[in-house]
């Protein structure tokens, strides 16, 4: 995510690192697919298609095979290539420009603003790939005659443009950008607060164990804070036109309908795979950041 101060902008030599993110996508793609399927399950009804994340995973494997859980991988890779490259580029440029003439780095709050700005910008650029990813991962749950049947991410982008108009590629960009801002803000604030709480308890010193525990708490808080925005994004990007009208007017309409027809806690559908994806990322980000700060 975009937010993780100077270390989050690149490697040890300060150069952006996109390829590791794309490599990681190969491993987290099944988690993305399970999360998206769970967020779309039981749409408009109290009943749920999947009881748990494990049930969702086993059901998908049984119905679609091992290749099924990697549906949309090309879109996931393009999302990382566009979102991560833009995010890191914007972050690096802003960070360097706001660094003092004497080499003093920006303060904590300014770093947070830089991170949220970079995250939101990256999310906007990456929205077309995100739309393709949501649709491709959702396709397998539909009856055969209703599936979109995109062959790969480029086929998806071309068909969406031709069949629905180029602006559809940026459908849901507002909640996508909002999610990036929420994730960055929640990560930074919750990590800082958790770390201080652990240190004040007297049971922890400022070491890697403290950083790990604070990161795990931060990942949990960030997941809980960003999931309602994420489900709004997922449903808007996957929605169809019914009698010439969209299923949802905007992100708030999604949230109201989910709460009304599916229950309040349905806003957190897919919590486990989302946390399984975001948690380790948060831990590694902040541990790396702390070690870099100590070295600095």
Tab-separated table of C-alpha atoms in Angstrom:
chain	number	residue	atom	x	y	z
A	1	UNK	CA	0.000	0.000	0.000
A	2	UNK	CA	1.068	3.502	-0.523
A	3	UNK	CA	1.882	4.591	2.695
A	4	UNK	CA	4.663	3.471	4.409
A	5	UNK	CA	7.115	6.234	4.610
A	6	UNK	CA	10.459	6.304	2.869
A	7	UNK	CA	11.209	2.601	2.986
A	8	UNK	CA	7.926	1.847	1.309
A	9	UNK	CA	9.045	3.768	-1.744
A	10	UNK	CA	11.644	1.337	-2.890
A	11	UNK	CA	14.528	-0.941	-2.077
A	12	UNK	CA	17.640	-0.324	-0.047
A	13	UNK	CA	19.178	1.743	-2.830
A	14	UNK	CA	16.033	3.880	-3.038
A	15	UNK	CA	14.948	2.594	-6.455
A	16	UNK	CA	11.316	1.535	-6.905
A	17	UNK	CA	10.664	-2.189	-6.809
A	18	UNK	CA	7.730	-3.317	-8.952
A	19	UNK	CA	8.829	-6.842	-9.904
A	20	UNK	CA	8.654	-8.282	-6.332
A	21	UNK	CA	5.089	-6.982	-6.065
A	22	UNK	CA	4.185	-8.702	-9.321
A	23	UNK	CA	5.855	-11.888	-8.126
A	24	UNK	CA	3.858	-11.758	-4.909
A	25	UNK	CA	0.669	-11.391	-6.963
A	26	UNK	CA	1.119	-14.969	-8.189
A	27	UNK	CA	0.821	-16.160	-4.589
A	28	UNK	CA	-1.978	-13.857	-3.421
A	29	UNK	CA	-4.175	-14.175	-6.525
A	30	UNK	CA	-6.236	-17.040	-4.992
A	31	UNK	CA	-6.869	-14.851	-1.922
A	32	UNK	CA	-8.071	-12.023	-4.159
A	33	UNK	CA	-10.388	-14.390	-6.007
A	34	UNK	CA	-11.860	-15.843	-2.792
A	35	UNK	CA	-12.343	-12.360	-1.312
A	36	UNK	CA	-14.087	-11.080	-4.435
A	37	UNK	CA	-16.357	-14.124	-4.668
A	38	UNK	CA	-17.343	-13.788	-0.999
A	39	UNK	CA	-18.066	-10.069	-1.369
A	40	UNK	CA	-20.370	-10.796	-4.300
A	41	UNK	CA	-22.049	-13.857	-2.791
A	42	UNK	CA	-25.629	-13.506	-1.577
A	43	UNK	CA	-25.943	-10.140	-3.288
A	44	UNK	CA	-29.274	-8.615	-2.282
A	45	UNK	CA	-30.246	-11.521	-0.022
A	46	UNK	CA	-29.671	-12.755	3.516
A	47	UNK	CA	-28.411	-16.147	2.303
A	48	UNK	CA	-24.721	-16.606	1.591
A	49	UNK	CA	-23.172	-18.656	-1.167
A	50	UNK	CA	-20.158	-19.481	0.982
A	51	UNK	CA	-20.129	-20.116	4.736
A	52	UNK	CA	-16.402	-19.531	5.262
A	53	UNK	CA	-13.275	-18.695	3.275
A	54	UNK	CA	-12.274	-22.369	3.344
A	55	UNK	CA	-15.702	-23.351	2.028
A	56	UNK	CA	-15.329	-20.803	-0.767
A	57	UNK	CA	-11.867	-22.070	-1.703
A	58	UNK	CA	-12.864	-25.738	-1.729
A	59	UNK	CA	-16.048	-24.983	-3.690
A	60	UNK	CA	-14.105	-23.068	-6.340
A	61	UNK	CA	-11.473	-25.813	-6.598
A	62	UNK	CA	-14.167	-28.469	-6.924
A	63	UNK	CA	-16.154	-26.603	-9.570
A	64	UNK	CA	-13.368	-24.929	-11.562
A	65	UNK	CA	-10.174	-26.796	-10.755
A	66	UNK	CA	-6.753	-25.460	-9.831
A	67	UNK	CA	-6.713	-23.122	-12.829
A	68	UNK	CA	-9.976	-21.637	-11.574
A	69	UNK	CA	-8.380	-20.054	-8.512
A	70	UNK	CA	-5.906	-18.271	-10.784
A	71	UNK	CA	-8.586	-16.730	-12.977
A	72	UNK	CA	-7.735	-13.071	-13.525
A	73	UNK	CA	-4.008	-13.463	-12.875
A	74	UNK	CA	-3.142	-11.350	-15.930
A	75	UNK	CA	-5.340	-8.545	-14.564
A	76	UNK	CA	-3.705	-8.855	-11.145
A	77	UNK	CA	-0.271	-8.509	-12.713
A	78	UNK	CA	-1.346	-5.473	-14.761
A	79	UNK	CA	-2.864	-3.895	-11.646
A	80	UNK	CA	0.464	-4.176	-9.852
A	81	UNK	CA	2.363	-2.883	-12.892
A	82	UNK	CA	0.161	0.215	-13.167
A	83	UNK	CA	-0.800	0.885	-9.538
A	84	UNK	CA	2.551	0.120	-7.919
A	85	UNK	CA	4.690	1.863	-10.541
A	86	UNK	CA	2.594	5.038	-10.361
A	87	UNK	CA	2.350	4.951	-6.569
A	88	UNK	CA	6.076	4.492	-6.011
A	89	UNK	CA	6.958	7.052	-8.662
A	90	UNK	CA	4.669	9.724	-7.184
A	91	UNK	CA	5.812	8.910	-3.638
A	92	UNK	CA	9.500	9.132	-4.550
A	93	UNK	CA	9.114	12.442	-6.410
A	94	UNK	CA	7.062	14.079	-3.633
A	95	UNK	CA	9.344	12.720	-0.908
A	96	UNK	CA	12.457	14.092	-2.614
A	97	UNK	CA	10.871	17.480	-3.315
A	98	UNK	CA	9.704	17.891	0.281
A	99	UNK	CA	12.993	16.816	1.807
A	100	UNK	CA	14.813	19.763	3.351
A	101	UNK	CA	17.873	21.362	1.712
A	102	UNK	CA	19.973	19.889	4.532
A	103	UNK	CA	18.638	16.400	3.812
A	104	UNK	CA	16.037	16.401	6.599
A	105	UNK	CA	13.185	14.058	5.565
A	106	UNK	CA	9.522	15.138	5.835
A	107	UNK	CA	7.821	14.719	9.214
A	108	UNK	CA	5.385	11.928	10.066
A	109	UNK	CA	2.202	13.781	9.094
A	110	UNK	CA	3.700	15.002	5.821
A	111	UNK	CA	4.829	11.456	5.026
A	112	UNK	CA	1.260	10.313	5.639
A	113	UNK	CA	-0.103	12.966	3.256
A	114	UNK	CA	2.486	12.002	0.627
A	115	UNK	CA	1.579	8.328	1.048
A	116	UNK	CA	-2.158	8.932	0.746
A	117	UNK	CA	-1.678	11.191	-2.300
A	118	UNK	CA	0.535	8.621	-4.001
A	119	UNK	CA	-1.879	5.819	-3.119
A	120	UNK	CA	-4.926	7.644	-4.462
A	121	UNK	CA	-3.121	8.589	-7.691
A	122	UNK	CA	-1.881	5.042	-8.188
A	123	UNK	CA	-5.367	3.682	-7.535
A	124	UNK	CA	-6.824	5.960	-10.226
A	125	UNK	CA	-4.264	4.805	-12.796
A	126	UNK	CA	-4.776	1.169	-11.798
A	127	UNK	CA	-8.607	1.238	-11.875
A	128	UNK	CA	-8.989	-0.235	-15.412
A	129	UNK	CA	-6.947	-3.275	-14.405
A	130	UNK	CA	-8.946	-3.452	-11.160
A	131	UNK	CA	-12.239	-3.481	-13.093
A	132	UNK	CA	-10.941	-6.286	-15.311
A	133	UNK	CA	-9.723	-8.221	-12.251
A	134	UNK	CA	-13.058	-7.984	-10.437
A	135	UNK	CA	-15.015	-9.114	-13.493
A	136	UNK	CA	-12.656	-11.956	-14.358
A	137	UNK	CA	-12.577	-13.342	-10.814
A	138	UNK	CA	-16.369	-13.054	-10.539
A	139	UNK	CA	-17.129	-14.770	-13.841
A	140	UNK	CA	-16.942	-18.362	-12.608
A	141	UNK	CA	-19.815	-17.923	-10.163
A	142	UNK	CA	-22.289	-17.018	-12.929
A	143	UNK	CA	-24.335	-19.378	-15.122
A	144	UNK	CA	-22.547	-20.185	-18.378
A	145	UNK	CA	-24.894	-17.999	-20.474
A	146	UNK	CA	-24.246	-14.939	-18.272
A	147	UNK	CA	-20.462	-15.088	-18.146
A	148	UNK	CA	-18.458	-12.358	-19.813
A	149	UNK	CA	-15.763	-14.806	-20.845
A	150	UNK	CA	-12.781	-12.471	-21.032
A	151	UNK	CA	-9.725	-14.372	-22.329
A	152	UNK	CA	-7.174	-12.168	-20.586
A	153	UNK	CA	-6.838	-8.654	-19.202
A	154	UNK	CA	-6.204	-7.042	-22.599
A	155	UNK	CA	-9.217	-8.782	-24.111
A	156	UNK	CA	-11.233	-7.534	-21.124
A	157	UNK	CA	-10.086	-3.924	-21.547
A	158	UNK	CA	-10.785	-3.941	-25.303
A	159	UNK	CA	-14.234	-5.512	-24.900
A	160	UNK	CA	-15.246	-3.223	-22.031
A	161	UNK	CA	-14.238	-0.194	-24.107
A	162	UNK	CA	-16.074	-1.468	-27.193
A	163	UNK	CA	-19.211	-2.773	-25.476
A	164	UNK	CA	-19.671	-0.283	-22.614
A	165	UNK	CA	-17.539	2.760	-23.403
A	166	UNK	CA	-14.083	3.852	-22.298
A	167	UNK	CA	-15.368	5.537	-19.114
A	168	UNK	CA	-16.488	2.132	-17.808
A	169	UNK	CA	-12.790	1.336	-17.345
A	170	UNK	CA	-12.811	3.857	-14.504
A	171	UNK	CA	-16.079	2.646	-12.968
A	172	UNK	CA	-15.649	2.592	-9.210
A	173	UNK	CA	-12.540	4.789	-9.267
A	174	UNK	CA	-13.856	6.891	-6.353
A	175	UNK	CA	-14.172	3.971	-3.902
A	176	UNK	CA	-10.926	2.513	-5.287
A	177	UNK	CA	-9.101	5.740	-4.478
A	178	UNK	CA	-10.936	6.033	-1.159
A	179	UNK	CA	-9.797	2.528	-0.213
A	180	UNK	CA	-6.178	3.467	-0.957
A	181	UNK	CA	-6.470	6.560	1.258
A	182	UNK	CA	-8.199	4.633	4.079
A	183	UNK	CA	-5.622	1.838	3.963
A	184	UNK	CA	-2.707	4.257	4.115
A	185	UNK	CA	-4.216	6.386	6.867
A	186	UNK	CA	-5.306	3.372	8.935
A	187	UNK	CA	-1.965	1.593	8.546
A	188	UNK	CA	0.092	4.552	9.677
A	189	UNK	CA	-2.162	5.680	12.527
A	190	UNK	CA	-2.907	2.209	13.935
A	191	UNK	CA	0.728	1.094	13.758
A	192	UNK	CA	1.978	4.195	15.550
A	193	UNK	CA	-0.722	3.891	18.237
A	194	UNK	CA	-0.258	0.127	18.682
A	195	UNK	CA	3.486	0.432	19.001
A	196	UNK	CA	3.131	3.161	21.637
A	197	UNK	CA	0.569	1.081	23.560
A	198	UNK	CA	2.871	-1.959	23.583
A	199	UNK	CA	5.853	0.098	24.732
A	200	UNK	CA	3.795	1.770	27.477
A	201	UNK	CA	2.648	-1.647	28.748
A	202	UNK	CA	6.155	-2.363	29.993
A	203	UNK	CA	6.198	-5.833	28.452
A	204	UNK	CA	7.864	-4.766	25.199
A	205	UNK	CA	11.001	-2.894	24.237
A	206	UNK	CA	11.581	-1.182	20.892
A	207	UNK	CA	12.670	-4.309	19.014
A	208	UNK	CA	11.516	-6.531	16.164
A	209	UNK	CA	9.002	-8.412	18.376
A	210	UNK	CA	7.287	-5.138	19.246
A	211	UNK	CA	7.290	-4.110	15.592
A	212	UNK	CA	5.803	-7.474	14.582
A	213	UNK	CA	2.980	-7.323	17.148
A	214	UNK	CA	2.189	-3.691	16.340
A	215	UNK	CA	2.131	-4.560	12.625
A	216	UNK	CA	-0.270	-7.460	13.167
A	217	UNK	CA	-2.616	-5.176	15.108
A	218	UNK	CA	-2.267	-2.520	12.415
A	219	UNK	CA	-3.111	-5.035	9.692
A	220	UNK	CA	-6.232	-6.099	11.597
A	221	UNK	CA	-7.399	-2.510	12.111
A	222	UNK	CA	-6.636	-1.592	8.505
A	223	UNK	CA	-8.587	-4.585	7.204
A	224	UNK	CA	-11.600	-3.749	9.344
A	225	UNK	CA	-11.511	-0.072	8.360
A	226	UNK	CA	-11.113	-0.578	4.618
A	227	UNK	CA	-13.400	-3.554	3.921
A	228	UNK	CA	-16.697	-1.616	3.618
A	229	UNK	CA	-15.069	0.628	1.013
A	230	UNK	CA	-13.625	-2.438	-0.693
A	231	UNK	CA	-16.979	-4.214	-0.979
A	232	UNK	CA	-18.493	-1.047	-2.474
A	233	UNK	CA	-15.690	-0.968	-5.036
A	234	UNK	CA	-16.066	-4.658	-5.879
A	235	UNK	CA	-19.820	-4.498	-6.440
A	236	UNK	CA	-19.752	-1.297	-8.486
A	237	UNK	CA	-17.027	-2.630	-10.770
A	238	UNK	CA	-18.857	-5.919	-11.300
A	239	UNK	CA	-22.394	-4.511	-11.700
A	240	UNK	CA	-24.478	-4.809	-14.866
A	241	UNK	CA	-26.998	-2.479	-16.411
A	242	UNK	CA	-30.621	-3.558	-15.739
A	243	UNK	CA	-33.209	-2.064	-18.109
A	244	UNK	CA	-30.694	0.613	-18.998
A	245	UNK	CA	-30.033	1.518	-15.349
A	246	UNK	CA	-27.021	0.560	-13.207
A	247	UNK	CA	-27.595	-1.755	-10.232
A	248	UNK	CA	-26.015	0.803	-7.905
A	249	UNK	CA	-25.916	4.598	-8.055
A	250	UNK	CA	-22.668	5.000	-6.126
A	251	UNK	CA	-20.630	3.590	-3.263
A	252	UNK	CA	-23.018	4.807	-0.579
A	253	UNK	CA	-25.914	3.128	-2.382
A	254	UNK	CA	-23.965	-0.150	-2.254
A	255	UNK	CA	-23.378	0.194	1.492
A	256	UNK	CA	-27.024	1.027	2.230
A	257	UNK	CA	-28.294	-1.914	0.163
A	258	UNK	CA	-25.813	-4.361	1.696
A	259	UNK	CA	-26.840	-3.343	5.214
A	260	UNK	CA	-30.556	-3.359	4.339
A	261	UNK	CA	-30.772	-6.652	2.452
A	262	UNK	CA	-27.815	-8.673	3.713
A	263	UNK	CA	-27.151	-7.407	7.212
A	264	UNK	CA	-24.650	-4.986	8.739
A	265	UNK	CA	-21.834	-7.503	9.141
A	266	UNK	CA	-22.021	-8.395	5.445
A	267	UNK	CA	-19.897	-5.281	4.921
A	268	UNK	CA	-17.018	-7.459	6.110
A	269	UNK	CA	-17.593	-10.434	3.803
A	270	UNK	CA	-14.252	-11.921	2.799
A	271	UNK	CA	-12.499	-10.605	5.926
A	272	UNK	CA	-10.213	-13.642	6.330
A	273	UNK	CA	-8.692	-13.724	2.819
A	274	UNK	CA	-8.433	-9.924	2.832
A	275	UNK	CA	-6.528	-9.968	6.120
A	276	UNK	CA	-4.431	-12.929	4.965
A	277	UNK	CA	-3.380	-10.763	2.024
A	278	UNK	CA	-3.006	-7.422	3.813
A	279	UNK	CA	-1.664	-8.637	7.188
A	280	UNK	CA	1.705	-10.041	6.041
A	281	UNK	CA	2.172	-7.040	3.761
A	282	UNK	CA	1.678	-4.685	6.707
A	283	UNK	CA	4.052	-6.704	8.909
A	284	UNK	CA	6.840	-6.808	6.322
A	285	UNK	CA	6.373	-3.142	5.432
A	286	UNK	CA	6.714	-1.815	8.954
A	287	UNK	CA	9.470	-4.207	10.033
A	288	UNK	CA	11.443	-3.165	6.962
A	289	UNK	CA	10.690	0.478	7.664
A	290	UNK	CA	11.825	0.233	11.298
A	291	UNK	CA	15.100	-1.444	10.318
A	292	UNK	CA	15.711	1.209	7.675
A	293	UNK	CA	15.009	3.968	10.201
A	294	UNK	CA	17.495	2.421	12.646
A	295	UNK	CA	20.102	2.130	9.912
A	296	UNK	CA	19.469	5.738	8.942
